[in-house]
mmCIF file of C-alpha atoms in Angstrom:
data_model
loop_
_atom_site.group_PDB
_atom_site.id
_atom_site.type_symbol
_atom_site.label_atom_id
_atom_site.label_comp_id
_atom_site.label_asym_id
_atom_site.label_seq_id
_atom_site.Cartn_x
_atom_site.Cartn_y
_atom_site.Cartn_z
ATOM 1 C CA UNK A 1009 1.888 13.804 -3.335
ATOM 2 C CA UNK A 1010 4.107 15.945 -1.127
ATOM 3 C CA UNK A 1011 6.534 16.931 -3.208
ATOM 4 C CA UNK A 1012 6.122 17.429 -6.588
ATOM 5 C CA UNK A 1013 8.641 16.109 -9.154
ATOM 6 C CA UNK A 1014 9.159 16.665 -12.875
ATOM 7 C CA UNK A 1015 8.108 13.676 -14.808
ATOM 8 C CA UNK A 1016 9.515 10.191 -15.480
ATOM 9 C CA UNK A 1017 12.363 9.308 -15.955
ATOM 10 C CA UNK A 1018 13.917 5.609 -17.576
ATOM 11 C CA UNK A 1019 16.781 3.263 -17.330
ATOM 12 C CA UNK A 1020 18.512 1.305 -19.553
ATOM 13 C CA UNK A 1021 21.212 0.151 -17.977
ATOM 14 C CA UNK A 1022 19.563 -1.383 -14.738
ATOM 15 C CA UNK A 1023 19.466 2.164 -13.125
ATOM 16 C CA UNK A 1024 22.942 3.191 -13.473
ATOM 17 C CA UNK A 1025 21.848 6.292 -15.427
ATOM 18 C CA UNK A 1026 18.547 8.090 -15.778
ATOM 19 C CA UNK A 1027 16.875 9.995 -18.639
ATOM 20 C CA UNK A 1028 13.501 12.216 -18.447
ATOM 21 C CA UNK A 1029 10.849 11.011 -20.764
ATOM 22 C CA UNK A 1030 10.516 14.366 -22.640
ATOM 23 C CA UNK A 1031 6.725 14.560 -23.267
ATOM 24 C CA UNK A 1032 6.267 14.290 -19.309
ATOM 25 C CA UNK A 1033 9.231 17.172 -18.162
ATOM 26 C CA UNK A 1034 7.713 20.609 -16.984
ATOM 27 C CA UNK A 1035 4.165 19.022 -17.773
ATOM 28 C CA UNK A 1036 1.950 19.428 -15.337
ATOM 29 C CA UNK A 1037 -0.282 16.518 -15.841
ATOM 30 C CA UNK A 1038 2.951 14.462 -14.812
ATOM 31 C CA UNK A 1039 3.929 16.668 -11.619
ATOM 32 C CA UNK A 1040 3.286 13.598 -9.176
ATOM 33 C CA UNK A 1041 3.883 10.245 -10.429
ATOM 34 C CA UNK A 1042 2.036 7.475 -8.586
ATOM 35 C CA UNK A 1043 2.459 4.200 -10.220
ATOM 36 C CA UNK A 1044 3.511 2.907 -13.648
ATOM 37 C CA UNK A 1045 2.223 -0.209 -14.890
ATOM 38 C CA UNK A 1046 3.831 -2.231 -18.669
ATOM 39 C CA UNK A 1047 2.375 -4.099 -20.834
ATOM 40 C CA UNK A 1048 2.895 -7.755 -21.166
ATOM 41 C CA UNK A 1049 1.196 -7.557 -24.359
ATOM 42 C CA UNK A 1050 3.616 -4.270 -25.495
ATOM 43 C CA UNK A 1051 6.703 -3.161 -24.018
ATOM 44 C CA UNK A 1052 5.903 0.089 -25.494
ATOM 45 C CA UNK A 1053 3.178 0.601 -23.825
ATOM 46 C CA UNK A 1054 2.267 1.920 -20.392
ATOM 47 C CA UNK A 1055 -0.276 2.931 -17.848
ATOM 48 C CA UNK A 1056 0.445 5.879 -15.867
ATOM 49 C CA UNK A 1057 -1.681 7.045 -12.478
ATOM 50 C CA UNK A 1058 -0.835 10.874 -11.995
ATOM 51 C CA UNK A 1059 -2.155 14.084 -10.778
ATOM 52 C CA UNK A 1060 -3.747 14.341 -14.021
ATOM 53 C CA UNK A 1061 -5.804 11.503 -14.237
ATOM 54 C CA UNK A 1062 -4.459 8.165 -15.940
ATOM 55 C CA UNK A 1063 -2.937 8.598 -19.128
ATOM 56 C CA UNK A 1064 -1.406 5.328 -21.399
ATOM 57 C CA UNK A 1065 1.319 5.843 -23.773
ATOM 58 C CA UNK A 1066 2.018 2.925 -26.910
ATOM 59 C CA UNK A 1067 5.446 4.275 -27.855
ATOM 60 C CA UNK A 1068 7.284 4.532 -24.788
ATOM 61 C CA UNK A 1069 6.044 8.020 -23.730
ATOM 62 C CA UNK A 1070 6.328 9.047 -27.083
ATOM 63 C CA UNK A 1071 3.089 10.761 -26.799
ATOM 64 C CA UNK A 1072 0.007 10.239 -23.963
ATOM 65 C CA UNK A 1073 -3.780 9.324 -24.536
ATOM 66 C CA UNK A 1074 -5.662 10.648 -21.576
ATOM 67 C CA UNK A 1075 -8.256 7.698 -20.211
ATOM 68 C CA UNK A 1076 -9.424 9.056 -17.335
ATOM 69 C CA UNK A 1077 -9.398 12.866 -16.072
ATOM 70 C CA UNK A 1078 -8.212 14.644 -13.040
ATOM 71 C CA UNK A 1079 -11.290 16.936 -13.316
ATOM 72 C CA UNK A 1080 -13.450 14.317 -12.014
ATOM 73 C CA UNK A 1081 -11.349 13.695 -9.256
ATOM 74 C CA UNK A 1082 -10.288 17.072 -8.019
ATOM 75 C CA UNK A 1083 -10.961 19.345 -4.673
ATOM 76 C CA UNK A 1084 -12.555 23.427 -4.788
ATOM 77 C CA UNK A 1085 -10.985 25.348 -2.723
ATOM 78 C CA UNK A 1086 -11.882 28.978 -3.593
ATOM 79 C CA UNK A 1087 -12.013 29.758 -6.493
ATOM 80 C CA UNK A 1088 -9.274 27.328 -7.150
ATOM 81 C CA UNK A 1089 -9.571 23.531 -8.207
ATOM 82 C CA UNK A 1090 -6.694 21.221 -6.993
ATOM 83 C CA UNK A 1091 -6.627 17.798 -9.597
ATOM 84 C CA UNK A 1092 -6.525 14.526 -7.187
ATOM 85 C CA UNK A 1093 -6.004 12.473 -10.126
ATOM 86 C CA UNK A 1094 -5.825 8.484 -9.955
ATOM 87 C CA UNK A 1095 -3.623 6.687 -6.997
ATOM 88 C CA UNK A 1096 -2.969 3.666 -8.054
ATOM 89 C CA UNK A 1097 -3.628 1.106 -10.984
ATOM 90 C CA UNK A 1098 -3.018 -2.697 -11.519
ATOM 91 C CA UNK A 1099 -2.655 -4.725 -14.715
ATOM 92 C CA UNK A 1100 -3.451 -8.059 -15.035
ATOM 93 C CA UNK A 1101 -0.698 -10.310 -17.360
ATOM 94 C CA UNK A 1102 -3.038 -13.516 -17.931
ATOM 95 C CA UNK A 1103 -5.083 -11.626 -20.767
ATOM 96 C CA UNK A 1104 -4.834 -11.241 -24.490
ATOM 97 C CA UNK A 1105 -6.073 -7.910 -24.215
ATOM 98 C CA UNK A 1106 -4.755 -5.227 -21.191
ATOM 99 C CA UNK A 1107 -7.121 -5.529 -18.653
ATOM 100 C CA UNK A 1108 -6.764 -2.527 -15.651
ATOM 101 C CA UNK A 1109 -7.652 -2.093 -12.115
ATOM 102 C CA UNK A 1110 -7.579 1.738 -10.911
ATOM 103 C CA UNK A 1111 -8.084 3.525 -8.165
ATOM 104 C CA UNK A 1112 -9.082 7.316 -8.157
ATOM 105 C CA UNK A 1113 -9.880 10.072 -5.668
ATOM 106 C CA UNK A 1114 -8.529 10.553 -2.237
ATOM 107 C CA UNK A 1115 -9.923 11.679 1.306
ATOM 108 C CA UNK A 1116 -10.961 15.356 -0.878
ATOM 109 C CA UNK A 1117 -11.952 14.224 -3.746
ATOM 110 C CA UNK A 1118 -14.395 11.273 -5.208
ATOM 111 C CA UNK A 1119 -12.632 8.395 -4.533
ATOM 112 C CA UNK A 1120 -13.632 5.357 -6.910
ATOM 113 C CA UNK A 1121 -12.418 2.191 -8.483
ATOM 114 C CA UNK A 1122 -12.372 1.368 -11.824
ATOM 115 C CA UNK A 1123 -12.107 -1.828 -14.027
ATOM 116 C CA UNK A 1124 -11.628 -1.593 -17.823
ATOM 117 C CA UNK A 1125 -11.067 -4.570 -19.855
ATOM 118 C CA UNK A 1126 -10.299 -3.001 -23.443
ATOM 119 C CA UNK A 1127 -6.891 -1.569 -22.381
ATOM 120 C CA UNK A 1128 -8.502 1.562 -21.003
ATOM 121 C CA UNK A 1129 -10.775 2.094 -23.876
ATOM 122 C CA UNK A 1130 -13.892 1.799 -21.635
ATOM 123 C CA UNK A 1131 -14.185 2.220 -17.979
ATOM 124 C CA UNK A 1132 -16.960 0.898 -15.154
ATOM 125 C CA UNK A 1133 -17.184 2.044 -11.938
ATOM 126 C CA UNK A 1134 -17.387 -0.599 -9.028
ATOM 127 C CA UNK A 1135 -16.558 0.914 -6.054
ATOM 128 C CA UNK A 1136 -18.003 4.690 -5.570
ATOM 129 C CA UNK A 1137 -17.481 6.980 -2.997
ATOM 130 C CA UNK A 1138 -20.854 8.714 -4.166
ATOM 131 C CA UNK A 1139 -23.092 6.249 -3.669
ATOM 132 C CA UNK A 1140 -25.378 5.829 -0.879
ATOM 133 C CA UNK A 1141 -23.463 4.796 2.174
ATOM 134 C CA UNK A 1142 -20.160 4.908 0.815
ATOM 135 C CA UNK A 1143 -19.513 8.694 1.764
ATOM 136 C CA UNK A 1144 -16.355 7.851 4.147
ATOM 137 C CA UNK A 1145 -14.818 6.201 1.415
ATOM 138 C CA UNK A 1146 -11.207 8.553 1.515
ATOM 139 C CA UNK A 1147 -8.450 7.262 -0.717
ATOM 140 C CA UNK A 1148 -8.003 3.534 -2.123
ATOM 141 C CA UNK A 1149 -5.839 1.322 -2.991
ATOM 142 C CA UNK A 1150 -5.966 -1.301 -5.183
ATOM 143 C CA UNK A 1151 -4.076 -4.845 -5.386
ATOM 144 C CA UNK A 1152 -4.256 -8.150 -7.412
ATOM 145 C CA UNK A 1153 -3.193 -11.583 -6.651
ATOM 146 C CA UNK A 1154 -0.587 -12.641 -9.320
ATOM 147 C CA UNK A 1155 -1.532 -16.346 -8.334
ATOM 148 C CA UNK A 1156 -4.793 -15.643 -9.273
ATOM 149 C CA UNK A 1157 -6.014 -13.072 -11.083
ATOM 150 C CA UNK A 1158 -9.206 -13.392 -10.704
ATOM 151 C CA UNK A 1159 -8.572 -12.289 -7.131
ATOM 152 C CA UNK A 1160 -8.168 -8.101 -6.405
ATOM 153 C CA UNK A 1161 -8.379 -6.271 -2.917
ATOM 154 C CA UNK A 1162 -9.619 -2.485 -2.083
ATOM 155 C CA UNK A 1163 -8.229 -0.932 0.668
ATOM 156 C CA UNK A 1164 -10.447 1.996 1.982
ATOM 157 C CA UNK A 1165 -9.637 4.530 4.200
ATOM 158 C CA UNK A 1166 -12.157 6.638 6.725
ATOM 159 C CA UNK A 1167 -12.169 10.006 5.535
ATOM 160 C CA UNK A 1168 -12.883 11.173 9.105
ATOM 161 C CA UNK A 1169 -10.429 9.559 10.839
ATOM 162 C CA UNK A 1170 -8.084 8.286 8.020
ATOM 163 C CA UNK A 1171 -7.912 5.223 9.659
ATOM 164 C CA UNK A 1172 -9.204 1.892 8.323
ATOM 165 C CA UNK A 1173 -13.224 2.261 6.329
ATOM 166 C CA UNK A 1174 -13.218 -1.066 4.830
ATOM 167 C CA UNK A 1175 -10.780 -3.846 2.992
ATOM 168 C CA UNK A 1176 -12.750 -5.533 0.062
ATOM 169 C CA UNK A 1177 -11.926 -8.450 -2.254
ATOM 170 C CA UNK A 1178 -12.949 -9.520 -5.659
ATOM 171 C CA UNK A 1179 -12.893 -13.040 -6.682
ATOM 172 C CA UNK A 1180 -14.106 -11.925 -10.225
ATOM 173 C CA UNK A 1181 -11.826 -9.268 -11.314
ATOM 174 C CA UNK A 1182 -12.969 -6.205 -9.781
ATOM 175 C CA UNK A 1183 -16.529 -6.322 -10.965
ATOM 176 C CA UNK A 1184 -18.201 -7.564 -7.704
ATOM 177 C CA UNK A 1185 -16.760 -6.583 -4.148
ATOM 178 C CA UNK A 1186 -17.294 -8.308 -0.713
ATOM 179 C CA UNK A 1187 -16.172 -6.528 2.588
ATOM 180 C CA UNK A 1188 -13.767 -8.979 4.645
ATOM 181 C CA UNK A 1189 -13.110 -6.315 7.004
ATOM 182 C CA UNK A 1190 -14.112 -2.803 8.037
ATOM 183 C CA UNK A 1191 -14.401 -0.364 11.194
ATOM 184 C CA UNK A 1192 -17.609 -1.735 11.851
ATOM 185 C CA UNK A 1193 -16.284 -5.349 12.465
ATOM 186 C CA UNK A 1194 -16.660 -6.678 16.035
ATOM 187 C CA UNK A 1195 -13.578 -6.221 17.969
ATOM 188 C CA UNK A 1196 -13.339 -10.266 18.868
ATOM 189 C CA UNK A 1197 -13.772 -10.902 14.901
ATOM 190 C CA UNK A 1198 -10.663 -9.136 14.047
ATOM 191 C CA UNK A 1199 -8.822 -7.866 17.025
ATOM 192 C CA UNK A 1200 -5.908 -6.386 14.976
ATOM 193 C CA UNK A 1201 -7.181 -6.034 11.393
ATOM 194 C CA UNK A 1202 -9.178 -2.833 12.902
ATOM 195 C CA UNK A 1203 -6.345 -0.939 13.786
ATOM 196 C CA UNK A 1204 -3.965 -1.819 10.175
ATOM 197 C CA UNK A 1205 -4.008 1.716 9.216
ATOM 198 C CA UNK A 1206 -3.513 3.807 13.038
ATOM 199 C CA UNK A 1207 -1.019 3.388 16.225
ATOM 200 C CA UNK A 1208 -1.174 -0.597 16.638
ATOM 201 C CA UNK A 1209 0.889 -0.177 19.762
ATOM 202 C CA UNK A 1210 -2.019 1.976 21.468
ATOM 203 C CA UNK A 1211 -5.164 1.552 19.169
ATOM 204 C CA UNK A 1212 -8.233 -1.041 19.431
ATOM 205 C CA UNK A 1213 -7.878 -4.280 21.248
ATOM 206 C CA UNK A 1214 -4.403 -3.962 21.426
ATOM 207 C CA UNK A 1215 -4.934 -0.841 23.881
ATOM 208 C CA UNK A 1216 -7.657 -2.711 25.229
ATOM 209 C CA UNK A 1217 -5.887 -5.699 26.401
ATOM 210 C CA UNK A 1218 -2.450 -4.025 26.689
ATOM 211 C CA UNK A 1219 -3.363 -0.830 28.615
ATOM 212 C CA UNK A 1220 -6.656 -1.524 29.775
ATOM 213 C CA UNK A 1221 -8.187 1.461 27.571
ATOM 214 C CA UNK A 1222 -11.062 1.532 25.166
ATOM 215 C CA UNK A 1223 -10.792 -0.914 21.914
ATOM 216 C CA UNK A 1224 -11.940 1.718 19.680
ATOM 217 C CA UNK A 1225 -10.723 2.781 16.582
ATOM 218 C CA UNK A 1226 -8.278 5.474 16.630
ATOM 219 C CA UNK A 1227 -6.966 7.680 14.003
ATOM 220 C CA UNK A 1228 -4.296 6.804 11.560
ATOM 221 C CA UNK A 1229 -2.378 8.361 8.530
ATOM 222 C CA UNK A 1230 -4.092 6.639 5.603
ATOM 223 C CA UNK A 1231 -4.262 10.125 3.238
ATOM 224 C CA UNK A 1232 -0.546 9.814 3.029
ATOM 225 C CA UNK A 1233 0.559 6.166 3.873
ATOM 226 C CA UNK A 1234 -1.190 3.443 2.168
ATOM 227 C CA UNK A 1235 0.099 0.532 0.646
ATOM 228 C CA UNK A 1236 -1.212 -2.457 -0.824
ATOM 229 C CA UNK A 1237 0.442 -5.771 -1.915
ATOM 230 C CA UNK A 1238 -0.684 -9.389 -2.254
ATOM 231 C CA UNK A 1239 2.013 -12.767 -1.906
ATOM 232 C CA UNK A 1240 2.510 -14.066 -5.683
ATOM 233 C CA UNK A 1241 2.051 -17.375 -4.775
ATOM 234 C CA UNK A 1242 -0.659 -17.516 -2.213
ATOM 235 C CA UNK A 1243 -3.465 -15.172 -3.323
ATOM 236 C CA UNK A 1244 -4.710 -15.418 0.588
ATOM 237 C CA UNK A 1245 -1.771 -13.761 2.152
ATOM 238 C CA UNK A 1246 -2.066 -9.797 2.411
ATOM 239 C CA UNK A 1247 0.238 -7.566 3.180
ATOM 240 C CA UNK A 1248 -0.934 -3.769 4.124
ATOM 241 C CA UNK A 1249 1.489 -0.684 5.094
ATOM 242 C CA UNK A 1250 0.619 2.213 6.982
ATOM 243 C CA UNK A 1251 2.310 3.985 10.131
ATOM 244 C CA UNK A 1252 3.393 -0.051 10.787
ATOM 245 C CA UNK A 1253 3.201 -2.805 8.473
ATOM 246 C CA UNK A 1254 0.555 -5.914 8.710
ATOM 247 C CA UNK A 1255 -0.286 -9.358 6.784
ATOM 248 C CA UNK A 1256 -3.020 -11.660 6.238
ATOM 249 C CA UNK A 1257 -3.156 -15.196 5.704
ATOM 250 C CA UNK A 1258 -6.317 -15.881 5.764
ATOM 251 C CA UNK A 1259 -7.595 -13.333 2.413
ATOM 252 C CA UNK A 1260 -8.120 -10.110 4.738
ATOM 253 C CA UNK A 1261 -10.335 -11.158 7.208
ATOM 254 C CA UNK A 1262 -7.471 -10.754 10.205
ATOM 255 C CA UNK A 1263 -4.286 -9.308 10.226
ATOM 256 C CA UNK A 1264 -0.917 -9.431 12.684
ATOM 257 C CA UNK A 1265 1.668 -6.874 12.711
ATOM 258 C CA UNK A 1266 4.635 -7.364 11.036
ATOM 259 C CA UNK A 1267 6.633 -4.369 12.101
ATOM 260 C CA UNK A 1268 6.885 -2.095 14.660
ATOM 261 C CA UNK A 1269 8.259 1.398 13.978
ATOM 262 C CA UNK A 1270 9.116 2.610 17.825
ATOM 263 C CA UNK A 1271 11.365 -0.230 17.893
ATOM 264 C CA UNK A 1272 15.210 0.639 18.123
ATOM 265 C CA UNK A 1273 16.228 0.692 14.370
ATOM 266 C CA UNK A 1274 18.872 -2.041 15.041
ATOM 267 C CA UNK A 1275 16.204 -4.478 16.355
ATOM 268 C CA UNK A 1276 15.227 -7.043 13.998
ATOM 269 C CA UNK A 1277 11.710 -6.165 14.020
ATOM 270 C CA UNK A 1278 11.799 -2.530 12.968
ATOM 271 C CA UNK A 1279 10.661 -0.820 10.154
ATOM 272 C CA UNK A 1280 10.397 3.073 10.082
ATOM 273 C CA UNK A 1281 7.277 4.486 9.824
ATOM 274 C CA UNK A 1282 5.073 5.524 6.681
ATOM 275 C CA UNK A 1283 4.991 3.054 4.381
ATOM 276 C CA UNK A 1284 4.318 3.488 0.870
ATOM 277 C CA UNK A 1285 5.173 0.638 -1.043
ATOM 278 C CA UNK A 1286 5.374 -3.061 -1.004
ATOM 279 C CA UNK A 1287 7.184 -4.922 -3.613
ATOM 280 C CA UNK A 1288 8.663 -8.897 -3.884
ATOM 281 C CA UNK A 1289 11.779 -10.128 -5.586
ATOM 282 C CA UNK A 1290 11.157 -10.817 -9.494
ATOM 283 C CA UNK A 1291 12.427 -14.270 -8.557
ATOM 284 C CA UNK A 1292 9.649 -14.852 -5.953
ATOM 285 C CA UNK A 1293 8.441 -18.188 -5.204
ATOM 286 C CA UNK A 1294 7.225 -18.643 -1.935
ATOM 287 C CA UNK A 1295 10.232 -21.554 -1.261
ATOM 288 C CA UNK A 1296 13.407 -20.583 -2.234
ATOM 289 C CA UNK A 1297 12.569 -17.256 -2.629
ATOM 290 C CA UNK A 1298 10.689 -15.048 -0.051
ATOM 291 C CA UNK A 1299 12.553 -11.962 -0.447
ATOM 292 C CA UNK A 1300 10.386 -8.744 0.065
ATOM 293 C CA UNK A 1301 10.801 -5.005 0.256
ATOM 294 C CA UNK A 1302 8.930 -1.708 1.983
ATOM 295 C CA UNK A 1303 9.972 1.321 1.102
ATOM 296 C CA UNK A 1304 8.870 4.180 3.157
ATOM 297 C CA UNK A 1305 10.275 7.999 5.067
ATOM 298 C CA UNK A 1306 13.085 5.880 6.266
ATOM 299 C CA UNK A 1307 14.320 4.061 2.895
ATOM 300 C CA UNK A 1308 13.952 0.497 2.030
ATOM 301 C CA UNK A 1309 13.850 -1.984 4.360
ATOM 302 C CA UNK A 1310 13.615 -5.909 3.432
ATOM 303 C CA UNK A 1311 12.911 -9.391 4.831
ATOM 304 C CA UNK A 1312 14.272 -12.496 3.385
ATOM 305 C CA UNK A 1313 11.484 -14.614 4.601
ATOM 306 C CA UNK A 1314 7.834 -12.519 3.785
ATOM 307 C CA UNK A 1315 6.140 -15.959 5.432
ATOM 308 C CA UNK A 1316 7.956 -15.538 8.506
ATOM 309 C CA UNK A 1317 5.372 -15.635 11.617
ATOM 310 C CA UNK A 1318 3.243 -11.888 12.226
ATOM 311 C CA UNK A 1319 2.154 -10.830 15.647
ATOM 312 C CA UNK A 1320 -1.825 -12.051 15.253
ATOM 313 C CA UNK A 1321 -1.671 -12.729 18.992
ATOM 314 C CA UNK A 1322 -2.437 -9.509 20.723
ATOM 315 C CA UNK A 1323 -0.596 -10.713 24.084
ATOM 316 C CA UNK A 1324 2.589 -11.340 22.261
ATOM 317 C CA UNK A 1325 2.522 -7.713 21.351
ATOM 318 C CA UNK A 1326 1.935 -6.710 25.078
ATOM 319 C CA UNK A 1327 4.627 -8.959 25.803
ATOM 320 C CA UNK A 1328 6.745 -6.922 23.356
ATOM 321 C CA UNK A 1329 5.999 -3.737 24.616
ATOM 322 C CA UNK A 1330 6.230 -4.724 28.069
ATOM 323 C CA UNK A 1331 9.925 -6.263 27.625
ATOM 324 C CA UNK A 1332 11.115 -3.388 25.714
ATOM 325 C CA UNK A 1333 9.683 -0.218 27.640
ATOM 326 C CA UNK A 1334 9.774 -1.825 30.984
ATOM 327 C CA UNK A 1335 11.975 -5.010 30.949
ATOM 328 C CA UNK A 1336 9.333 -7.408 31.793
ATOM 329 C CA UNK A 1337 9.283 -11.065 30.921
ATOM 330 C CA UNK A 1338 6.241 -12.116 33.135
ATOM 331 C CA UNK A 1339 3.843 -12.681 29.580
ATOM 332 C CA UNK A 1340 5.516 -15.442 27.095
ATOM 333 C CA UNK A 1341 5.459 -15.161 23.242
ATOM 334 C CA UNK A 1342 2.840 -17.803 21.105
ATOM 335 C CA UNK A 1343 5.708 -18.267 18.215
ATOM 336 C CA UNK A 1344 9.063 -19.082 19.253
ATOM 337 C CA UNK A 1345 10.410 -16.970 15.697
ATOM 338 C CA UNK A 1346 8.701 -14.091 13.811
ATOM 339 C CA UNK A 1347 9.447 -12.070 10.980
ATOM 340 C CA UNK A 1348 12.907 -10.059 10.621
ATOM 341 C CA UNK A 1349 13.889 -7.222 8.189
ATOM 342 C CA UNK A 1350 17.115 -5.544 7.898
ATOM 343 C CA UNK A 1351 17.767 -1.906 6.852
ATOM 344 C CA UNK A 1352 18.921 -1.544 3.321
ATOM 345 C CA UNK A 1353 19.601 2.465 3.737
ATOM 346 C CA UNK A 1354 17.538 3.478 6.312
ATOM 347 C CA UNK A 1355 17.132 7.184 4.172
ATOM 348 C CA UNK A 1356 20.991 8.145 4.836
ATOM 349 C CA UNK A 1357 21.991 10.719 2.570
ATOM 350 C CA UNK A 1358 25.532 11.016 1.264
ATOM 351 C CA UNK A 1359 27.679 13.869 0.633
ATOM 352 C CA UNK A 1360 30.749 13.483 -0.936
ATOM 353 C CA UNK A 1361 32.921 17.386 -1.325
ATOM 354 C CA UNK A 1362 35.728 17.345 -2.711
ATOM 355 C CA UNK A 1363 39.606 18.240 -1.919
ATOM 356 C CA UNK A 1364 40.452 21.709 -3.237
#
C-alpha cells in the first residue's frame, strides 16, 4: 500500500452509506486492505489479505482468527521490521468446504503462494520465492477461472526489474504449476506477452520492430501495479494490468494490448495508467453480457465488449503509434475493430462549497 487507511468499512444499502467494521478501525493489522473474499458457504464469513497477514472472520468482522502472519512476510530495515502481509487471495465457490488461493510477500519480502482446502485451517506452500531458482520471484498475484475452477494463474514479477518473472497456471487447483510464459521466453514465442508488465509502446519486440532498438526486456512497475483477472466463461482468456492493460486467449501463453495509456483520454482506446484491479459485471456471460471494469490512478474505466479484438499484432501497434505521433498511414491495421472503453470518472474530484 501507499496510503494507509483505517479498516473496512460495509454497505447495506448498495453503497449509499458506509459504516467501519469496528474490530478493524485504528487496528493496525487492518491499516492496508488488499482484497476481501465471502463465503458462498457463509455470508458471515470472510477472508481478508492485509498488512497483517490473512485473517478470516465467521460473524461479519465480529471478531478475526489470524491464518497466516505478517511476520513471515515482512522486510528489516534497521532495527525496524516493516509487515508485507498477504496481496491477494481467491476463493473457489464449487466446494462444500472454503477452499483458498493466496498470495503473500512482495518484491522485499518472501513472496509465496498458498493453497488451503479446510477454509484456512491448514496451509501448503506451492509457489516459493525461497526455493532454489525462484529468488526473483517479487510480488504475486493470484487468479482463478470461475468457468473452471480447477484452473488458477500466478503472476510473478522480477524483483530486479519489476517487470514480468514468470505467469504460471494450475489446471489442478493450485497444487501443481506450469510456466506458460516468463522473461526467459524467446522473443518470436511471445512477442508481446514479455513486455505485459513495462512500457509496451517502447519495450521488447515492440521496440524492436517499431523503433529498430533492442527486444529486451525493460523495466516496469509491477511492485505497485499488478492485476490479475480471468473471463468467467472462457477459462483461456487472461486479462493482466500493469502501466497498460493486456489479454490472453490462448491460457497465457501470448498476450495483445488492450489499452494504451499515452493515448489522448478521449480516444477510445485509452486507459490511464496503473492498473490495479480487474473486475466483470455480476451479470457476465460472455454473449449478452461482456461488460468489464479497470480501476486504476485515473478512476474506473470500462468496456462493454471484454472480447473485443487486442493488439497481438505488433505492426498494428507501430501503425498506432505512427498515426498518432506522426500522422502516418503508410502500415495498415490486421483487425478492422478492436477493443473500446469509456471513462466512467476518470479520478475527477468534486467540490461542492456552499453559499454563505
Amino acid at each position: 500500500g501507499i496510503m494507509r487507511g483505517n479498516g473496512i468499512f460495509v454497505s447495506s444499502d448498495a453503497g449509499t452509506s458506509w459504516n467501519s467494521i469496528a474490530s478493524t478501525v485504528n487496528n493496525p493489522d487492518f491499516h492496508f486492505i488488499y482484497r476481501i473474499v465471502v463465503s458462498h458457504n457463509n455470508p458471515k464469513t470472510m477472508y481478508v489479505a492485509s498488512n497483517g497477514g490473512l485473517f478470516k472472520t465467521d460473524n461479519a468482522g465480529g471478531d478475526w482468527t489470524k491464518l497466516i502472519d505478517a511476520a513471515d512476510f515482512s522486510v528489516q530495515a534497521g532495527d525496524r521490521t516493516f509487515p508485507v502481509g498477504c496481496l491477494d487471495i481467491e476463493l473457489r465457490t464449487d466446494k462444500e468446504v472454503d477452499y483458498l488461493v493466496a498470495a503473500c510477500g512482495n518484491h522485499t519480502a518472501p513472496s509465496q503462494v498458498l493453497v488451503s482446502k479446510d477454509a484456512g485451517a491448514t496451509w501448503t506452500t506451492t509457489i516459493d520465492s525461497l526455493v532454489e531458482g525462484n529468488e526473483d520471484f517479487g510480488r504475486m498475484e493470484v487468479a482463478l477461472s470461475p468457468s473452471n475452477q480447477d484452473s488458477v494463474y500466478a503472476l510473478a514479477v522480477d524483483v530486479n526489474t519489476n517487470a514480468l518473472h514468470s505467469l504460471f497456471r494450475s489446471m489442478d487447483g493450485g497444487d501443481t504449476w506450469t510456466k506458460q510464459v516468463g522473461r526467459d521466453t524467446a522473443p518470436e514465442e511471445a512477442p508481446i506477452a514479455r513486455s505485459m508488465l513495462g512500457y509496451t509502446y517502447g519495450d521488447g519486440v515492440v521496440n524492436q520492430q517499431c523503433w529498430g532498438g533492442s527486444s529486451n526486456i525493460g523495466t516496469g512497475q509491477g511492485w505497485y501495479d499488478l492485476t490479475l483477472a480471468v473471463d468467467p466463461s472462457d477459462a483461456e482468456r487472461v486479462w493482466v494490468g500493469g502501466v497498460d492493460v493486456l489479454r490472453s486467449d490462448n491460457g497465457g501463453k501470448n498476450f495483445g494490448i488492450a489499452s494504451q495509456w499515452w493515448l489522448d483520454p478521449s480516444h477510445e482506446r485509452y486507459i490511464h495508467a496503473d492498473n490495479h484491479i480487474i473486475v466483470f459485471h455480476p451479470d457476465y456471460n460472455g454473449t449478452t453480457n461482456k461488460t468489464m471494469y479497470i480501476g486504476n490512478d485515473g478512476g474506473v474505466q470500462r468496456t462493454l465488449d471484454a472480447q473485443g479484438n487486442v493488439f497481438a499484432v505488433v505492426s498494428d501497434m507501430c501503425h498506432l503509434m505512427y498515426s498518432t505521433w506522426y500522422n502516418d498511414d503508410s502500415i495498415g491495421y490486421a483487425q478492422e475493430e478492436y477493443i473500446k472503453f469509456e471513462n466512467m470518472n476518470n479520478g475527477l474530484s468534486l467540490i461542492h462549497i456552499s453559499e454563505p
